């Protein structure tokens, strides 16, 4: 059997027999106990046990079946794969509004919460994001696009609470907002709690990280055709770390001011 065939057999067995392996992960069982726990026939349990033994995921000791180290690791990987593909399925309609070359890792999608736009009230998808912002001490983000209501939200936040905000924003977006919401943008630019970094180069997506006293959130606001399509939010350590790293990469490009991009970057303060 080739390595590829072995991997394929393991994947197939995990797909069909993961319920039995999950039962054994909690405690060692005899076959009669597995029949009661999994609630399947004796013949099905016999086949499940044989299949899991064939791929070295379980072993029999003292008349009971136990998961092997390989079995526990395989079960954990299968559970993560199932969770991520489930999130992809749920978030797919929103994600497909992003360019196909956007780099979004599985760490962001694992345990992501999804806030789709309501066709009748699309702006309601932003309610959770705005709620988190109002409770945050600091927010950083990338703004490749924005709704006209964006400056109004920021004005409300910085005028009513000590939240500090850093935004790397595309030049065309900043100019458009200045044309439409000039007074609000001028107020924000002059405010000591907020800093805009205007770039001509494109940004991948509307990413933000919000830091609260006891929790940090990372999110992506998805826009298309001038409207919000949905918001994806995660608060796991892995997702937050990814979001901070992405923001920092773009922020450091702004701070570098090397000769190759000095003309493409300006700091508005």
Short mmCIF file of N, CA, C and O in Angstrom, two decimals, residues 68-169:
data_model
loop_
_atom_site.label_atom_id
_atom_site.label_comp_id
_atom_site.label_asym_id
_atom_site.label_seq_id
_atom_site.Cartn_x
_atom_site.Cartn_y
_atom_site.Cartn_z
N UNK A 68 -5.54 4.72 20.17
CA UNK A 68 -4.08 4.85 20.18
C UNK A 68 -3.72 6.34 20.12
O UNK A 68 -4.59 7.20 19.94
N UNK A 69 -2.44 6.61 20.27
CA UNK A 69 -1.99 8.01 20.11
C UNK A 69 -2.34 8.51 18.72
O UNK A 69 -2.82 9.64 18.55
N UNK A 70 -2.12 7.67 17.72
CA UNK A 70 -2.48 8.04 16.35
C UNK A 70 -3.98 8.31 16.27
O UNK A 70 -4.42 9.26 15.60
N UNK A 71 -4.76 7.47 16.93
CA UNK A 71 -6.21 7.64 16.88
C UNK A 71 -6.66 8.95 17.48
O UNK A 71 -7.53 9.64 16.93
N UNK A 72 -6.08 9.34 18.63
CA UNK A 72 -6.46 10.61 19.26
C UNK A 72 -6.07 11.80 18.39
O UNK A 72 -6.84 12.76 18.24
N UNK A 73 -4.88 11.74 17.83
CA UNK A 73 -4.43 12.83 16.96
C UNK A 73 -5.30 12.92 15.70
O UNK A 73 -5.67 14.01 15.26
N UNK A 74 -5.62 11.76 15.13
CA UNK A 74 -6.45 11.74 13.93
C UNK A 74 -7.84 12.29 14.21
O UNK A 74 -8.42 13.03 13.41
N UNK A 75 -8.40 11.94 15.38
CA UNK A 75 -9.73 12.42 15.74
C UNK A 75 -9.73 13.94 15.91
O UNK A 75 -10.66 14.62 15.47
N UNK A 76 -8.67 14.48 16.54
CA UNK A 76 -8.58 15.93 16.73
C UNK A 76 -8.50 16.64 15.38
O UNK A 76 -9.15 17.67 15.16
N UNK A 77 -7.69 16.10 14.46
CA UNK A 77 -7.56 16.72 13.14
C UNK A 77 -8.87 16.64 12.37
O UNK A 77 -9.25 17.58 11.67
N UNK A 78 -9.54 15.52 12.49
CA UNK A 78 -10.83 15.35 11.79
C UNK A 78 -11.86 16.33 12.34
O UNK A 78 -12.64 16.93 11.58
N UNK A 79 -11.87 16.52 13.67
CA UNK A 79 -12.82 17.45 14.28
C UNK A 79 -12.55 18.88 13.81
O UNK A 79 -13.47 19.64 13.52
N UNK A 80 -11.26 19.25 13.73
CA UNK A 80 -10.91 20.61 13.26
C UNK A 80 -11.30 20.78 11.80
O UNK A 80 -11.85 21.83 11.43
N UNK A 81 -11.03 19.77 10.99
CA UNK A 81 -11.39 19.84 9.57
C UNK A 81 -12.90 19.98 9.41
O UNK A 81 -13.38 20.79 8.62
N UNK A 82 -13.65 19.22 10.20
CA UNK A 82 -15.11 19.29 10.12
C UNK A 82 -15.61 20.66 10.53
O UNK A 82 -16.51 21.23 9.89
N UNK A 83 -15.01 21.23 11.59
CA UNK A 83 -15.44 22.55 12.06
C UNK A 83 -15.14 23.62 11.02
O UNK A 83 -15.96 24.50 10.75
N UNK A 84 -13.94 23.56 10.42
CA UNK A 84 -13.54 24.58 9.46
C UNK A 84 -14.38 24.49 8.18
O UNK A 84 -14.83 25.51 7.65
N UNK A 85 -14.61 23.28 7.70
CA UNK A 85 -15.42 23.15 6.50
C UNK A 85 -16.86 23.57 6.77
O UNK A 85 -17.53 24.13 5.90
N UNK A 86 -17.32 23.34 8.00
CA UNK A 86 -18.66 23.82 8.37
C UNK A 86 -18.72 25.34 8.36
O UNK A 86 -19.68 25.93 7.85
N UNK A 87 -17.66 25.97 8.90
CA UNK A 87 -17.61 27.44 8.88
C UNK A 87 -17.53 27.97 7.46
O UNK A 87 -18.16 28.98 7.11
N UNK A 88 -16.74 27.29 6.62
CA UNK A 88 -16.64 27.70 5.22
C UNK A 88 -17.98 27.62 4.52
O UNK A 88 -18.36 28.51 3.75
N UNK A 89 -18.72 26.56 4.82
CA UNK A 89 -20.04 26.41 4.21
C UNK A 89 -20.98 27.52 4.66
O UNK A 89 -21.68 28.13 3.85
N UNK A 90 -20.94 27.83 5.96
CA UNK A 90 -21.82 28.86 6.50
C UNK A 90 -21.44 30.25 6.00
O UNK A 90 -22.30 31.09 5.73
N UNK A 91 -20.11 30.50 5.90
CA UNK A 91 -19.63 31.83 5.53
C UNK A 91 -19.38 31.99 4.04
O UNK A 91 -19.02 33.08 3.59
N UNK A 92 -19.58 30.92 3.29
CA UNK A 92 -19.21 30.93 1.88
C UNK A 92 -19.83 32.05 1.07
O UNK A 92 -19.16 32.69 0.24
N UNK A 93 -21.10 32.33 1.30
CA UNK A 93 -21.78 33.36 0.53
C UNK A 93 -21.15 34.73 0.78
O UNK A 93 -21.05 35.55 -0.13
N UNK A 94 -20.71 34.97 2.03
CA UNK A 94 -20.05 36.23 2.35
C UNK A 94 -18.64 36.24 1.79
O UNK A 94 -18.19 37.22 1.17
N UNK A 95 -17.89 35.16 2.00
CA UNK A 95 -16.50 35.09 1.55
C UNK A 95 -16.38 35.26 0.04
O UNK A 95 -15.39 35.82 -0.45
N UNK A 96 -17.36 34.80 -0.69
CA UNK A 96 -17.28 34.88 -2.15
C UNK A 96 -17.42 36.30 -2.68
O UNK A 96 -17.23 36.53 -3.88
N UNK A 97 -17.71 37.26 -1.81
CA UNK A 97 -17.70 38.66 -2.21
C UNK A 97 -16.30 39.26 -2.14
O UNK A 97 -16.09 40.39 -2.58
N UNK A 98 -15.34 38.51 -1.56
CA UNK A 98 -13.95 38.93 -1.53
C UNK A 98 -13.23 38.44 -2.77
O UNK A 98 -13.63 37.43 -3.37
N UNK A 99 -12.15 39.11 -3.19
CA UNK A 99 -11.35 38.61 -4.32
C UNK A 99 -10.86 37.19 -4.05
O UNK A 99 -10.54 36.84 -2.91
N UNK A 100 -10.80 36.39 -5.08
CA UNK A 100 -10.45 34.97 -4.91
C UNK A 100 -9.02 34.76 -4.43
O UNK A 100 -8.68 33.68 -3.94
N UNK A 101 -8.16 35.78 -4.57
CA UNK A 101 -6.77 35.61 -4.14
C UNK A 101 -6.52 36.12 -2.72
O UNK A 101 -5.38 36.20 -2.28
N UNK A 102 -7.59 36.46 -1.98
CA UNK A 102 -7.42 36.90 -0.59
C UNK A 102 -6.89 35.75 0.27
O UNK A 102 -7.41 34.63 0.20
N UNK A 103 -5.88 36.05 1.07
CA UNK A 103 -5.28 35.02 1.93
C UNK A 103 -5.93 35.06 3.30
O UNK A 103 -5.60 35.90 4.14
N UNK A 104 -6.89 34.17 3.53
CA UNK A 104 -7.55 34.05 4.83
C UNK A 104 -7.30 32.63 5.34
O UNK A 104 -7.75 31.66 4.74
N UNK A 105 -6.59 32.48 6.45
CA UNK A 105 -6.20 31.14 6.92
C UNK A 105 -7.33 30.44 7.67
O UNK A 105 -8.30 31.07 8.11
N UNK A 106 -7.16 29.17 7.86
CA UNK A 106 -8.15 28.38 8.59
C UNK A 106 -8.24 28.82 10.05
O UNK A 106 -9.29 28.65 10.68
N UNK A 107 -7.16 29.39 10.59
CA UNK A 107 -7.21 29.85 11.99
C UNK A 107 -8.25 30.94 12.18
O UNK A 107 -8.84 31.05 13.27
N UNK A 108 -8.51 31.75 11.16
CA UNK A 108 -9.54 32.77 11.28
C UNK A 108 -10.94 32.16 11.16
O UNK A 108 -11.88 32.60 11.81
N UNK A 109 -11.07 31.14 10.33
CA UNK A 109 -12.38 30.55 10.09
C UNK A 109 -12.81 29.59 11.20
O UNK A 109 -14.01 29.35 11.39
N UNK A 110 -11.85 29.06 11.94
CA UNK A 110 -12.20 28.12 13.01
C UNK A 110 -12.86 28.87 14.16
O UNK A 110 -12.27 29.77 14.75
N UNK A 111 -14.11 28.54 14.45
CA UNK A 111 -14.91 29.20 15.49
C UNK A 111 -15.32 30.62 15.13
O UNK A 111 -15.64 31.42 16.02
N UNK A 112 -15.33 30.95 13.85
CA UNK A 112 -15.75 32.29 13.43
C UNK A 112 -17.25 32.45 13.64
O UNK A 112 -18.02 31.49 13.53
N UNK A 113 -17.68 33.65 14.01
CA UNK A 113 -19.11 33.95 14.06
C UNK A 113 -19.46 34.79 12.85
O UNK A 113 -18.68 35.65 12.41
N UNK A 114 -20.64 34.55 12.30
CA UNK A 114 -21.03 35.12 11.01
C UNK A 114 -22.23 36.04 11.19
O UNK A 114 -23.23 35.65 11.80
N UNK A 115 -22.11 37.24 10.65
CA UNK A 115 -23.20 38.22 10.72
C UNK A 115 -23.53 38.66 9.29
O UNK A 115 -22.98 39.66 8.81
N UNK A 116 -24.40 37.92 8.61
CA UNK A 116 -24.72 38.25 7.22
C UNK A 116 -25.61 39.49 7.14
O UNK A 116 -26.33 39.84 8.08
N UNK A 117 -25.53 40.15 6.00
CA UNK A 117 -26.37 41.33 5.78
C UNK A 117 -27.80 40.89 5.51
O UNK A 117 -28.05 39.92 4.80
N UNK A 118 -28.73 41.61 6.10
CA UNK A 118 -30.15 41.42 5.80
C UNK A 118 -30.47 42.23 4.55
O UNK A 118 -30.20 43.43 4.50
N UNK A 119 -31.02 41.60 3.50
CA UNK A 119 -31.29 42.35 2.26
C UNK A 119 -32.13 43.59 2.48
O UNK A 119 -32.00 44.57 1.76
N UNK A 120 -33.00 43.55 3.48
CA UNK A 120 -33.88 44.68 3.73
C UNK A 120 -33.21 45.74 4.61
O UNK A 120 -33.53 46.93 4.51
N UNK A 121 -32.29 45.30 5.50
CA UNK A 121 -31.57 46.24 6.37
C UNK A 121 -30.09 45.83 6.38
O UNK A 121 -29.59 45.30 7.38
N UNK A 122 -29.37 46.05 5.28
CA UNK A 122 -27.99 45.55 5.18
C UNK A 122 -27.06 46.11 6.24
O UNK A 122 -26.14 45.43 6.69
N UNK A 123 -27.29 47.35 6.67
CA UNK A 123 -26.41 47.94 7.67
C UNK A 123 -26.46 47.27 9.02
O UNK A 123 -25.56 47.44 9.85
N UNK A 124 -27.50 46.46 9.27
CA UNK A 124 -27.63 45.78 10.56
C UNK A 124 -26.49 44.79 10.78
O UNK A 124 -26.20 44.43 11.93
N UNK A 125 -25.85 44.34 9.71
CA UNK A 125 -24.72 43.43 9.84
C UNK A 125 -23.56 44.06 10.60
O UNK A 125 -22.71 43.37 11.14
N UNK A 126 -23.53 45.40 10.64
CA UNK A 126 -22.46 46.12 11.32
C UNK A 126 -22.75 46.32 12.80
O UNK A 126 -21.89 46.83 13.53
N UNK A 127 -23.92 45.96 13.27
CA UNK A 127 -24.30 46.24 14.65
C UNK A 127 -23.32 45.62 15.65
O UNK A 127 -22.91 46.27 16.62
N UNK A 128 -22.94 44.36 15.43
CA UNK A 128 -22.03 43.69 16.37
C UNK A 128 -20.66 44.35 16.33
O UNK A 128 -20.04 44.55 17.38
N UNK A 129 -20.17 44.68 15.13
CA UNK A 129 -18.88 45.35 15.02
C UNK A 129 -18.89 46.66 15.79
O UNK A 129 -17.96 46.98 16.55
N UNK A 130 -19.94 47.45 15.60
CA UNK A 130 -20.03 48.74 16.27
C UNK A 130 -20.17 48.59 17.79
O UNK A 130 -19.63 49.38 18.56
N UNK A 131 -20.89 47.56 18.21
CA UNK A 131 -21.02 47.28 19.64
C UNK A 131 -19.66 46.98 20.26
O UNK A 131 -19.32 47.47 21.35
N UNK A 132 -18.87 46.17 19.57
CA UNK A 132 -17.53 45.84 20.06
C UNK A 132 -16.64 47.08 20.08
O UNK A 132 -15.87 47.29 21.03
N UNK A 133 -16.75 47.93 19.06
CA UNK A 133 -15.93 49.13 19.00
C UNK A 133 -16.22 50.06 20.18
O UNK A 133 -15.30 50.62 20.78
N UNK A 134 -17.47 50.20 20.52
CA UNK A 134 -17.85 51.11 21.62
C UNK A 134 -17.34 50.61 22.97
O UNK A 134 -17.23 51.39 23.91
N UNK A 135 -17.03 49.33 23.07
CA UNK A 135 -16.53 48.76 24.32
C UNK A 135 -15.01 48.56 24.31
O UNK A 135 -14.46 48.00 25.25
N UNK A 136 -14.34 49.03 23.26
CA UNK A 136 -12.91 48.76 23.09
C UNK A 136 -12.05 49.93 23.54
O UNK A 136 -12.45 51.10 23.47
N UNK A 137 -10.86 49.59 24.00
CA UNK A 137 -9.88 50.60 24.37
C UNK A 137 -9.01 51.01 23.18
O UNK A 137 -8.48 52.12 23.15
N UNK A 138 -8.89 50.10 22.21
CA UNK A 138 -8.04 50.36 21.05
C UNK A 138 -8.57 49.58 19.86
O UNK A 138 -9.03 48.45 20.00
N UNK A 139 -8.51 50.22 18.70
CA UNK A 139 -8.88 49.55 17.46
C UNK A 139 -7.86 49.90 16.39
O UNK A 139 -7.46 51.05 16.24
N UNK A 140 -7.41 48.89 15.65
CA UNK A 140 -6.55 49.10 14.48
C UNK A 140 -7.22 48.40 13.30
O UNK A 140 -7.96 47.42 13.49
N UNK A 141 -6.98 48.90 12.10
CA UNK A 141 -7.65 48.26 10.97
C UNK A 141 -7.14 48.71 9.62
O UNK A 141 -6.37 49.67 9.49
N UNK A 142 -7.57 47.97 8.61
CA UNK A 142 -7.29 48.27 7.21
C UNK A 142 -8.60 48.68 6.55
O UNK A 142 -9.62 48.02 6.75
N UNK A 143 -8.57 49.73 5.75
CA UNK A 143 -9.79 50.23 5.12
C UNK A 143 -9.60 50.37 3.62
O UNK A 143 -9.23 51.44 3.12
N UNK A 144 -9.85 49.28 2.87
CA UNK A 144 -9.79 49.36 1.41
C UNK A 144 -11.06 49.95 0.82
O UNK A 144 -11.12 50.28 -0.36
N UNK A 145 -12.11 50.03 1.64
CA UNK A 145 -13.39 50.62 1.25
C UNK A 145 -14.13 50.97 2.53
O UNK A 145 -13.72 50.56 3.62
N UNK A 146 -15.21 51.73 2.42
CA UNK A 146 -15.96 52.10 3.62
C UNK A 146 -17.31 52.68 3.22
O UNK A 146 -17.46 53.25 2.13
N UNK A 147 -18.28 52.51 4.11
CA UNK A 147 -19.57 53.15 3.92
C UNK A 147 -19.49 54.62 4.33
O UNK A 147 -18.62 55.02 5.11
N UNK A 148 -20.40 55.43 3.82
CA UNK A 148 -20.44 56.85 4.18
C UNK A 148 -20.69 57.04 5.66
O UNK A 148 -20.34 58.09 6.23
N UNK A 149 -21.30 56.05 6.31
CA UNK A 149 -21.57 56.15 7.75
C UNK A 149 -20.33 55.90 8.61
O UNK A 149 -20.36 56.13 9.82
N UNK A 150 -19.24 55.44 7.99
CA UNK A 150 -18.03 55.07 8.74
C UNK A 150 -17.49 56.24 9.55
O UNK A 150 -17.22 56.10 10.76
N UNK A 151 -17.29 57.44 8.97
CA UNK A 151 -16.78 58.57 9.78
C UNK A 151 -17.69 58.91 10.94
O UNK A 151 -17.22 59.23 12.04
N UNK A 152 -19.00 58.83 10.72
CA UNK A 152 -19.95 59.15 11.79
C UNK A 152 -19.77 58.21 12.98
O UNK A 152 -19.80 58.64 14.14
N UNK A 153 -19.56 56.93 12.70
CA UNK A 153 -19.34 55.96 13.77
C UNK A 153 -18.06 56.28 14.53
O UNK A 153 -18.03 56.24 15.77
N UNK A 154 -16.99 56.61 13.80
CA UNK A 154 -15.72 56.92 14.46
C UNK A 154 -15.81 58.19 15.28
O UNK A 154 -15.25 58.28 16.38
N UNK A 155 -16.50 59.20 14.75
CA UNK A 155 -16.68 60.45 15.49
C UNK A 155 -17.38 60.18 16.82
O UNK A 155 -16.98 60.68 17.88
N UNK A 156 -18.44 59.40 16.76
CA UNK A 156 -19.18 59.07 17.99
C UNK A 156 -18.27 58.42 19.02
O UNK A 156 -18.30 58.76 20.21
N UNK A 157 -17.44 57.47 18.55
CA UNK A 157 -16.60 56.71 19.47
C UNK A 157 -15.53 57.59 20.11
O UNK A 157 -15.39 57.63 21.34
N UNK A 158 -14.76 58.32 19.30
CA UNK A 158 -13.64 59.09 19.87
C UNK A 158 -14.11 60.30 20.67
O UNK A 158 -13.37 60.81 21.52
N UNK A 159 -15.32 60.77 20.42
CA UNK A 159 -15.83 61.91 21.18
C UNK A 159 -16.48 61.50 22.49
O UNK A 159 -16.72 62.35 23.35
N UNK A 160 -16.76 60.21 22.65
CA UNK A 160 -17.49 59.77 23.85
C UNK A 160 -16.71 58.80 24.73
O UNK A 160 -17.18 58.47 25.82
N UNK A 161 -15.54 58.36 24.29
CA UNK A 161 -14.78 57.42 25.10
C UNK A 161 -13.31 57.50 24.71
O UNK A 161 -12.97 57.96 23.61
N UNK A 162 -12.42 57.02 25.58
CA UNK A 162 -10.98 57.15 25.32
C UNK A 162 -10.40 56.05 24.44
O UNK A 162 -9.33 55.50 24.72
N UNK A 163 -11.10 55.71 23.38
CA UNK A 163 -10.62 54.68 22.46
C UNK A 163 -9.58 55.27 21.52
O UNK A 163 -9.80 56.33 20.92
N UNK A 164 -8.44 54.60 21.36
CA UNK A 164 -7.45 55.02 20.38
C UNK A 164 -7.62 54.19 19.12
O UNK A 164 -7.88 52.99 19.18
N UNK A 165 -7.47 54.84 17.97
CA UNK A 165 -7.77 54.20 16.69
C UNK A 165 -6.64 54.48 15.70
O UNK A 165 -6.19 55.62 15.57
N UNK A 166 -6.20 53.43 15.02
CA UNK A 166 -5.24 53.55 13.92
C UNK A 166 -5.87 52.89 12.69
O UNK A 166 -6.33 51.75 12.77
N UNK A 167 -5.87 53.59 11.57
CA UNK A 167 -6.46 53.05 10.35
C UNK A 167 -5.51 53.26 9.18
O UNK A 167 -5.12 54.40 8.88
N UNK A 168 -5.14 52.16 8.53
CA UNK A 168 -4.44 52.23 7.26
C UNK A 168 -5.51 52.24 6.18
O UNK A 168 -6.26 51.27 6.04
N UNK A 169 -5.61 53.33 5.45
CA UNK A 169 -6.73 53.53 4.54
C UNK A 169 -6.25 53.86 3.13
O UNK A 169 -5.25 54.57 2.95
#
